[in-house]
Amino acid sequence: MKVQMVDLKASYINIKNEIDSAIQNVLNKTNYILGEEVNKFETGFAKYCGVKYALGVANGTDALRISLISCGIKEGDEVITTPFTFVATTEAIIQSGGVPVFADINPATYTINPEEIEGKITKKTKAILPVHLYGHSCDMERILAISRKYKLKIIEDCAQSFSASYKINGKWKKTGSMGDVGCFSFYPAKNLGCFGDGGMIITDNKRIYENAKMLRDHGQYDKYLYKENGFNSRLDTIQAAILSVKLKYIDKWTNIRNKIANNYKKLLGNIVIVPEVPGNCKHSFNYYTICFQNKMERDKTQKNLLSNGISCQVYYPQSLHLQKVYRNLGYEIGSLPVSEKMQNSVLSLPMYPELDDDKIDYVVSKIKEIIWR
Ligand SMILES: *Cc1c(COP(=O)(O)O)cnc(C)c1O
């Protein structure tokens, strides 16, 4: 049996008629750049997230870069973030002129540990960039308290957490709606994926929204008049039309992902470490990530899964502070021990709404061939 990490074909086939007619509709109108479908999707997305503004951009990395610049990040400003994330997070900080400063993670949630943040704050610190990894919200209550105390901006990386939420002051808030800005990716394998690249910025701040809107379109504030050096970073009309169709199904799909996660937990919970979801979080399970006691167990299991036709992936095999590209930041081995331990212990399993029980049982059986406690 073959089991993929995600099944993009199955996802398309299930809603093929709706998707095809949404695409055909754009082809008939040929309004490929900033057509009305972009605005329609932005409105629906903002409503879903419970914020005032949403702005479609070309991809998740640009969402981060444009948000950082719109929040005032400039040459030499320090941005505190996690080392345990996709490289785009830090790439965007550097593209904005900022300097990434890494704070270690919480081993239970793989997200930035609020206790590690304060010790990293200097006179140059301007912002915190929490990443809601795998679909699990960061501990936002404590991160927001730190940002208020030190007057820091919060840019949330929600590329893996669309539809996840966090309870704060008794109210459920979608990830991305708690800080100054939230940044999303519609890369095909994300929870809300398009048929190419796409991204979104959300905010309640009108000034940030208007600045970002100008930056995504070459810094243009009126036809052929420019105030700032901007980018070509718009969300395609065709992608927006596809995403509007998929947005209607997102709660249904997230519920199924949570059912699959419960199933995995029931079957694997006493063999490996499985994700625990605290009462103040609703996980969106972009990835289902398990944790082993050591690298040897993890690597042996991964090898067995792969050789039996099961896709699985280590997110991420090298913590960013140890990457060659960031040698100039001056981090040494041992400086962020939790992140360094997790890079050797985690493994993400197949996870998508169309994953059926037979496939789950097959994945579990191939893990049990290696690990049995
Ligand atoms: C996917 C991802 C991004 C980048 O999104 P793109 O749309 O691929 O540019 C940024 N941060 C994280 C954590 C991601 O997983």
Tab-separated table of C-alpha atoms and ligand atoms in Angstrom:
chain	number	residue	atom	x	y	z
A	1	MET	CA	0.000	0.000	0.000
A	2	LYS	CA	1.188	3.530	-0.797
A	3	VAL	CA	0.496	6.365	1.646
A	4	GLN	CA	1.411	9.955	0.787
A	5	MET	CA	2.017	12.844	3.218
A	6	VAL	CA	-0.870	14.699	1.545
A	7	ASP	CA	-3.161	13.666	-1.304
A	8	LEU	CA	-3.706	16.758	-3.456
A	9	LYS	CA	-5.487	14.736	-6.141
A	10	ALA	CA	-8.110	13.333	-3.739
A	11	SER	CA	-8.703	16.798	-2.357
A	12	TYR	CA	-9.304	18.190	-5.868
A	13	ILE	CA	-11.520	15.322	-7.066
A	14	ASN	CA	-13.888	15.773	-4.110
A	15	ILE	CA	-14.790	19.315	-5.158
A	16	LYS	CA	-13.810	19.163	-8.839
A	17	ASN	CA	-17.012	20.665	-10.293
A	18	GLU	CA	-16.969	23.699	-8.042
A	19	ILE	CA	-13.246	24.308	-8.594
A	20	ASP	CA	-13.435	23.864	-12.356
A	21	SER	CA	-16.282	26.328	-12.710
A	22	ALA	CA	-14.521	28.875	-10.458
A	23	ILE	CA	-11.435	28.677	-12.694
A	24	GLN	CA	-13.506	28.795	-15.892
A	25	ASN	CA	-15.263	31.883	-14.589
A	26	VAL	CA	-11.933	33.720	-14.260
A	27	LEU	CA	-10.837	32.508	-17.712
A	28	ASN	CA	-14.035	33.925	-19.192
A	29	LYS	CA	-13.402	37.305	-17.584
A	30	THR	CA	-9.575	37.315	-18.053
A	31	ASN	CA	-9.233	39.540	-14.972
A	32	TYR	CA	-6.062	37.730	-13.964
A	33	ILE	CA	-4.433	40.465	-11.852
A	34	LEU	CA	-6.315	41.782	-8.791
A	35	GLY	CA	-9.688	40.740	-10.188
A	36	GLU	CA	-12.794	40.969	-8.020
A	37	GLU	CA	-12.276	37.350	-6.843
A	38	VAL	CA	-9.206	38.525	-4.897
A	39	ASN	CA	-11.263	41.075	-3.012
A	40	LYS	CA	-14.040	38.565	-2.421
A	41	PHE	CA	-11.611	36.029	-0.978
A	42	GLU	CA	-9.913	38.679	1.192
A	43	THR	CA	-13.294	39.645	2.640
A	44	GLY	CA	-14.218	36.014	3.368
A	45	PHE	CA	-10.803	35.327	4.897
A	46	ALA	CA	-10.931	38.393	7.176
A	47	LYS	CA	-14.399	37.394	8.349
A	48	TYR	CA	-13.272	33.823	9.059
A	49	CYS	CA	-10.318	35.077	11.126
A	50	GLY	CA	-12.360	37.743	12.917
A	51	VAL	CA	-10.225	40.700	11.779
A	52	LYS	CA	-10.872	43.920	9.883
A	53	TYR	CA	-8.416	43.545	6.999
A	54	ALA	CA	-6.993	40.771	4.837
A	55	LEU	CA	-4.593	41.311	1.960
A	56	GLY	CA	-3.717	38.651	-0.621
A	57	VAL	CA	-0.033	38.397	-1.578
A	58	ALA	CA	2.076	36.125	-3.781
A	59	ASN	CA	3.195	33.622	-1.107
A	60	GLY	CA	3.681	33.124	2.627
A	61	THR	CA	7.276	34.324	2.616
A	62	ASP	CA	6.215	37.636	1.077
A	63	ALA	CA	3.368	37.873	3.606
A	64	LEU	CA	6.035	37.795	6.330
A	65	ARG	CA	8.455	40.156	4.564
A	66	ILE	CA	5.805	42.763	3.703
A	67	SER	CA	4.313	42.532	7.218
A	68	LEU	CA	7.699	43.057	8.862
A	69	ILE	CA	8.394	46.134	6.718
A	70	SER	CA	4.865	47.455	7.335
A	71	CYS	CA	5.444	47.065	11.082
A	72	GLY	CA	8.484	49.340	10.734
A	73	ILE	CA	11.301	46.770	10.852
A	74	LYS	CA	14.438	48.384	9.434
A	75	GLU	CA	18.138	47.682	8.960
A	76	GLY	CA	19.644	46.234	12.136
A	77	ASP	CA	16.395	45.781	14.090
A	78	GLU	CA	16.295	42.538	16.060
A	79	VAL	CA	13.340	40.158	15.716
A	80	ILE	CA	13.044	37.332	18.243
A	81	THR	CA	11.849	34.056	16.752
A	82	THR	CA	12.100	30.284	16.983
A	83	PRO	CA	14.978	28.316	15.456
A	84	PHE	CA	12.618	25.366	14.902
A	85	THR	CA	10.730	26.460	11.807
A	86	PHE	CA	10.854	26.559	8.024
A	87	VAL	CA	13.666	28.754	6.685
A	88	ALA	CA	11.186	31.248	5.168
A	89	THR	CA	10.550	32.691	8.648
A	90	THR	CA	14.122	33.932	9.053
A	91	GLU	CA	14.626	34.583	5.348
A	92	ALA	CA	11.806	37.152	5.548
A	93	ILE	CA	13.311	38.802	8.642
A	94	ILE	CA	16.634	39.225	6.838
A	95	GLN	CA	14.943	40.475	3.641
A	96	SER	CA	13.258	43.192	5.688
A	97	GLY	CA	16.686	44.298	6.966
A	98	GLY	CA	16.122	42.735	10.392
A	99	VAL	CA	18.324	40.337	12.354
A	100	PRO	CA	16.810	37.067	13.600
A	101	VAL	CA	17.486	36.348	17.280
A	102	PHE	CA	16.630	32.798	18.324
A	103	ALA	CA	14.854	31.807	21.537
A	104	ASP	CA	14.601	28.077	22.330
A	105	ILE	CA	11.370	26.084	22.131
A	106	ASN	CA	9.011	24.311	24.496
A	107	PRO	CA	9.598	20.526	24.089
A	108	ALA	CA	5.895	19.735	24.545
A	109	THR	CA	4.580	21.992	21.776
A	110	TYR	CA	7.696	22.594	19.605
A	111	THR	CA	6.811	26.314	19.618
A	112	ILE	CA	8.825	29.252	21.012
A	113	ASN	CA	9.154	29.116	24.814
A	114	PRO	CA	7.956	32.440	26.306
A	115	GLU	CA	10.394	31.978	29.213
A	116	GLU	CA	13.299	32.126	26.771
A	117	ILE	CA	12.165	35.383	25.147
A	118	GLU	CA	12.824	38.027	27.828
A	119	GLY	CA	16.491	37.099	28.164
A	120	LYS	CA	16.960	37.785	24.447
A	121	ILE	CA	15.541	41.312	24.480
A	122	THR	CA	18.056	44.123	23.852
A	123	LYS	CA	17.805	47.805	22.959
A	124	LYS	CA	17.627	46.777	19.311
A	125	THR	CA	14.676	44.384	19.700
A	126	LYS	CA	11.652	45.585	17.753
A	127	ALA	CA	9.420	42.554	17.331
A	128	ILE	CA	8.623	38.962	18.238
A	129	LEU	CA	7.779	36.518	15.444
A	130	PRO	CA	6.044	33.453	16.926
A	131	VAL	CA	5.476	30.483	14.580
A	132	HIS	CA	2.416	28.308	15.220
A	133	LEU	CA	4.245	25.147	14.208
A	134	TYR	CA	2.460	22.075	12.797
A	135	GLY	CA	-0.896	23.809	13.519
A	136	HIS	CA	-0.369	24.324	17.264
A	137	SER	CA	-0.810	27.850	18.578
A	138	CYS	CA	2.080	29.380	20.505
A	139	ASP	CA	1.475	30.398	24.118
A	140	MET	CA	0.124	33.772	22.995
A	141	GLU	CA	-1.105	35.003	26.367
A	142	ARG	CA	2.446	35.156	27.703
A	143	ILE	CA	3.951	36.369	24.435
A	144	LEU	CA	1.445	39.234	24.261
A	145	ALA	CA	2.221	40.165	27.878
A	146	ILE	CA	5.943	40.418	27.001
A	147	SER	CA	5.178	42.502	23.905
A	148	ARG	CA	3.130	44.955	25.972
A	149	LYS	CA	5.810	45.215	28.641
A	150	TYR	CA	8.605	45.983	26.148
A	151	LYS	CA	6.479	47.635	23.426
A	152	LEU	CA	7.353	45.083	20.757
A	153	LYS	CA	5.398	44.302	17.612
A	154	ILE	CA	4.035	40.777	17.124
A	155	ILE	CA	4.079	39.217	13.662
A	156	GLU	CA	2.479	35.763	13.738
A	157	ASP	CA	3.679	33.119	11.253
A	158	CYS	CA	0.470	31.148	10.603
A	159	ALA	CA	1.678	29.338	7.467
A	160	GLN	CA	0.956	26.005	9.208
A	161	SER	CA	-1.911	27.067	11.438
A	162	PHE	CA	-4.818	28.349	9.379
A	163	SER	CA	-8.065	27.561	11.277
A	164	ALA	CA	-6.252	26.853	14.573
A	165	SER	CA	-7.333	28.878	17.592
A	166	TYR	CA	-6.304	29.893	21.087
A	167	LYS	CA	-8.415	30.904	24.081
A	168	ILE	CA	-7.501	34.228	25.590
A	169	ASN	CA	-9.531	36.069	28.271
A	170	GLY	CA	-12.235	33.424	27.853
A	171	LYS	CA	-12.570	34.043	24.104
A	172	TRP	CA	-11.471	31.832	21.215
A	173	LYS	CA	-9.230	33.724	18.767
A	174	LYS	CA	-7.953	32.435	15.438
A	175	THR	CA	-4.160	32.327	15.114
A	176	GLY	CA	-3.039	35.446	13.284
A	177	SER	CA	-5.678	37.641	14.929
A	178	MET	CA	-3.890	38.141	18.268
A	179	GLY	CA	-0.697	39.997	17.310
A	180	ASP	CA	-0.253	43.106	15.151
A	181	VAL	CA	-0.226	41.041	11.938
A	182	GLY	CA	-0.867	37.421	10.915
A	183	CYS	CA	0.829	35.828	7.887
A	184	PHE	CA	-0.519	32.844	5.938
A	185	SER	CA	0.668	30.607	3.101
A	186	PHE	CA	-1.498	28.821	0.521
A	187	TYR	CA	1.314	26.551	-0.663
A	188	PRO	CA	-0.511	23.407	-1.874
A	189	ALA	CA	0.420	21.251	1.151
A	190	LYS	CA	-0.848	23.745	3.744
A	191	ASN	CA	-4.276	23.312	5.366
A	192	LEU	CA	-5.794	25.786	2.912
A	193	GLY	CA	-3.755	25.204	-0.224
A	194	CYS	CA	-4.135	26.719	-3.681
A	195	PHE	CA	-2.953	25.365	-7.050
A	196	GLY	CA	0.392	27.149	-6.981
A	197	ASP	CA	1.744	29.849	-4.653
A	198	GLY	CA	-0.305	32.272	-2.585
A	199	GLY	CA	-0.301	34.084	0.750
A	200	MET	CA	-2.298	36.404	2.999
A	201	ILE	CA	-1.700	39.163	5.539
A	202	ILE	CA	-4.342	39.904	8.177
A	203	THR	CA	-4.515	42.791	10.650
A	204	ASP	CA	-6.854	45.085	12.558
A	205	ASN	CA	-4.482	48.004	12.027
A	206	LYS	CA	-5.516	50.258	9.144
A	207	ARG	CA	-2.079	51.859	8.780
A	208	ILE	CA	-0.312	48.490	8.536
A	209	TYR	CA	-2.943	47.270	6.065
A	210	GLU	CA	-2.608	50.287	3.806
A	211	ASN	CA	1.167	50.200	3.872
A	212	ALA	CA	1.175	46.477	3.023
A	213	LYS	CA	-1.350	47.042	0.246
A	214	MET	CA	0.932	49.620	-1.327
A	215	LEU	CA	4.038	47.432	-0.932
A	216	ARG	CA	2.459	44.389	-2.636
A	217	ASP	CA	1.878	46.496	-5.757
A	218	HIS	CA	5.269	48.180	-6.358
A	219	GLY	CA	4.770	50.842	-3.689
A	220	GLN	CA	2.047	52.387	-5.816
A	221	TYR	CA	-0.394	54.664	-3.919
A	222	ASP	CA	-2.185	55.999	-6.994
A	223	LYS	CA	-1.995	55.015	-10.652
A	224	TYR	CA	1.740	55.148	-11.589
A	225	LEU	CA	2.610	57.184	-8.495
A	226	TYR	CA	4.960	55.628	-5.914
A	227	LYS	CA	5.915	56.480	-2.320
A	228	GLU	CA	8.018	53.504	-1.289
A	229	ASN	CA	10.161	50.865	-2.911
A	230	GLY	CA	7.700	47.990	-3.157
A	231	PHE	CA	7.356	44.520	-4.646
A	232	ASN	CA	5.426	42.625	-7.256
A	233	SER	CA	3.581	40.375	-4.829
A	234	ARG	CA	-0.092	39.985	-5.615
A	235	LEU	CA	-2.351	36.966	-5.119
A	236	ASP	CA	-3.449	35.694	-8.565
A	237	THR	CA	-7.157	35.976	-9.334
A	238	ILE	CA	-7.321	32.293	-10.339
A	239	GLN	CA	-5.805	31.242	-6.994
A	240	ALA	CA	-8.219	33.500	-5.099
A	241	ALA	CA	-11.183	31.936	-6.927
A	242	ILE	CA	-9.949	28.423	-6.014
A	243	LEU	CA	-9.336	29.462	-2.403
A	244	SER	CA	-12.838	30.930	-2.007
A	245	VAL	CA	-14.283	27.528	-2.926
A	246	LYS	CA	-11.973	25.712	-0.478
A	247	LEU	CA	-12.528	28.180	2.379
A	248	LYS	CA	-16.119	26.904	2.762
A	249	TYR	CA	-14.816	23.446	3.651
A	250	ILE	CA	-12.013	24.386	6.014
A	251	ASP	CA	-13.857	23.742	9.304
A	252	LYS	CA	-15.036	20.361	8.054
A	253	TRP	CA	-11.484	19.431	6.998
A	254	THR	CA	-9.948	20.639	10.271
A	255	ASN	CA	-12.467	18.532	12.203
A	256	ILE	CA	-11.503	15.455	10.190
A	257	ARG	CA	-7.795	16.192	10.778
A	258	ASN	CA	-8.523	16.289	14.522
A	259	LYS	CA	-10.378	12.935	14.300
A	260	ILE	CA	-7.389	11.401	12.492
A	261	ALA	CA	-5.080	12.850	15.168
A	262	ASN	CA	-7.212	11.243	17.894
A	263	ASN	CA	-7.033	7.977	16.038
A	264	TYR	CA	-3.239	8.138	15.754
A	265	LYS	CA	-3.046	9.065	19.431
A	266	LYS	CA	-5.145	6.084	20.487
A	267	LEU	CA	-2.978	3.718	18.447
A	268	LEU	CA	0.454	5.248	19.131
A	269	GLY	CA	0.104	7.087	22.436
A	270	ASN	CA	1.811	4.415	24.533
A	271	ILE	CA	4.651	3.776	22.080
A	272	VAL	CA	5.909	7.226	21.109
A	273	ILE	CA	5.305	10.788	22.285
A	274	VAL	CA	2.217	12.145	20.531
A	275	PRO	CA	1.000	15.771	20.363
A	276	GLU	CA	-0.874	16.930	23.472
A	277	VAL	CA	-3.412	19.685	22.895
A	278	PRO	CA	-3.950	21.866	25.983
A	279	GLY	CA	-7.492	23.032	26.788
A	280	ASN	CA	-6.805	26.578	25.581
A	281	CYS	CA	-5.787	25.443	22.060
A	282	LYS	CA	-7.581	24.065	19.012
A	283	HIS	CA	-4.991	22.368	16.828
A	284	SER	CA	-5.274	22.431	13.027
A	285	PHE	CA	-2.875	19.500	12.430
A	286	ASN	CA	-1.169	20.684	9.293
A	287	TYR	CA	1.311	18.009	10.335
A	288	TYR	CA	0.944	15.115	12.757
A	289	THR	CA	4.331	14.971	14.412
A	290	ILE	CA	5.467	12.246	16.775
A	291	CYS	CA	8.601	12.198	18.894
A	292	PHE	CA	11.024	9.348	19.633
A	293	GLN	CA	13.467	8.799	22.506
A	294	ASN	CA	16.493	9.167	20.278
A	295	LYS	CA	17.724	9.664	16.747
A	296	MET	CA	18.443	5.984	16.160
A	297	GLU	CA	14.819	4.963	16.876
A	298	ARG	CA	13.519	7.843	14.768
A	299	ASP	CA	15.757	7.119	11.802
A	300	LYS	CA	15.057	3.363	11.894
A	301	THR	CA	11.326	3.994	11.956
A	302	GLN	CA	11.507	6.518	9.135
A	303	LYS	CA	13.486	4.065	7.022
A	304	ASN	CA	10.946	1.311	7.629
A	305	LEU	CA	8.027	3.556	6.694
A	306	LEU	CA	9.707	4.770	3.516
A	307	SER	CA	10.677	1.274	2.399
A	308	ASN	CA	7.030	0.218	2.816
A	309	GLY	CA	5.673	2.986	0.580
A	310	ILE	CA	4.711	5.384	3.386
A	311	SER	CA	5.809	9.002	3.010
A	312	CYS	CA	7.007	10.712	6.166
A	313	GLN	CA	9.214	13.688	6.791
A	314	VAL	CA	11.394	15.288	9.449
A	315	TYR	CA	10.287	18.892	10.007
A	316	TYR	CA	13.003	20.060	10.550
A	317	PRO	CA	16.271	18.073	10.471
A	318	GLN	CA	18.521	21.042	11.240
A	319	SER	CA	17.592	23.825	13.603
A	320	LEU	CA	18.058	27.168	11.830
A	321	HIS	CA	20.703	28.496	14.249
A	322	LEU	CA	23.018	25.684	13.084
A	323	GLN	CA	22.469	26.214	9.345
A	324	LYS	CA	25.488	27.193	7.244
A	325	VAL	CA	23.641	30.209	5.867
A	326	TYR	CA	23.333	31.658	9.406
A	327	ARG	CA	26.907	31.021	10.568
A	328	ASN	CA	27.418	34.787	10.740
A	329	LEU	CA	24.768	35.021	13.490
A	330	GLY	CA	27.290	33.298	15.770
A	331	TYR	CA	25.327	30.446	17.382
A	332	GLU	CA	27.205	27.371	18.572
A	333	ILE	CA	26.179	23.745	18.980
A	334	GLY	CA	24.533	23.430	22.394
A	335	SER	CA	23.269	27.012	22.500
A	336	LEU	CA	19.619	26.018	21.935
A	337	PRO	CA	19.474	22.503	23.390
A	338	VAL	CA	15.737	21.773	23.139
A	339	SER	CA	15.593	22.665	19.476
A	340	GLU	CA	18.731	20.609	18.845
A	341	LYS	CA	17.190	17.609	20.622
A	342	MET	CA	13.941	17.860	18.662
A	343	GLN	CA	15.640	17.962	15.270
A	344	ASN	CA	16.863	14.449	16.097
A	345	SER	CA	13.617	13.122	17.596
A	346	VAL	CA	10.606	14.224	15.529
A	347	LEU	CA	8.888	12.612	12.571
A	348	SER	CA	5.767	13.841	10.772
A	349	LEU	CA	3.309	11.214	9.543
A	350	PRO	CA	0.817	11.274	6.661
A	351	MET	CA	-2.026	13.686	7.478
A	352	TYR	CA	-4.823	14.878	5.210
A	353	PRO	CA	-8.630	14.826	5.404
A	354	GLU	CA	-9.004	11.949	2.918
A	355	LEU	CA	-6.657	9.623	4.884
A	356	ASP	CA	-8.737	6.531	5.713
A	357	ASP	CA	-8.599	4.068	8.621
A	358	ASP	CA	-6.944	1.320	6.579
A	359	LYS	CA	-4.059	3.602	5.715
A	360	ILE	CA	-3.742	4.791	9.321
A	361	ASP	CA	-3.639	1.170	10.542
A	362	TYR	CA	-0.974	0.389	7.943
A	363	VAL	CA	1.199	3.361	9.022
A	364	VAL	CA	0.825	2.369	12.682
A	365	SER	CA	1.709	-1.272	11.972
A	366	LYS	CA	4.945	-0.220	10.256
A	367	ILE	CA	5.901	1.948	13.256
A	368	LYS	CA	5.156	-0.956	15.610
A	369	GLU	CA	7.500	-3.219	13.640
A	370	ILE	CA	10.336	-1.036	14.916
A	371	ILE	CA	9.093	0.368	18.219
A	372	TRP	CA	7.309	-1.774	20.764
A	373	ARG	CA	7.230	-0.872	24.431
B	1	LIG	C1	5.318	27.247	4.276
B	1	LIG	C2	5.866	28.137	5.313
B	1	LIG	C3	6.245	29.472	5.048
B	1	LIG	C4	6.357	30.034	3.663
B	1	LIG	O1	5.268	29.979	2.857
B	1	LIG	P1	5.449	30.022	1.249
B	1	LIG	O2	4.047	30.249	0.786
B	1	LIG	O3	5.989	28.700	0.829
B	1	LIG	O4	6.345	31.159	0.921
B	1	LIG	C5	6.643	30.256	6.105
B	1	LIG	N1	6.692	29.794	7.366
B	1	LIG	C6	6.360	28.519	7.661
B	1	LIG	C7	6.419	28.067	9.089
B	1	LIG	C8	5.944	27.641	6.654
B	1	LIG	O5	5.641	26.375	6.961
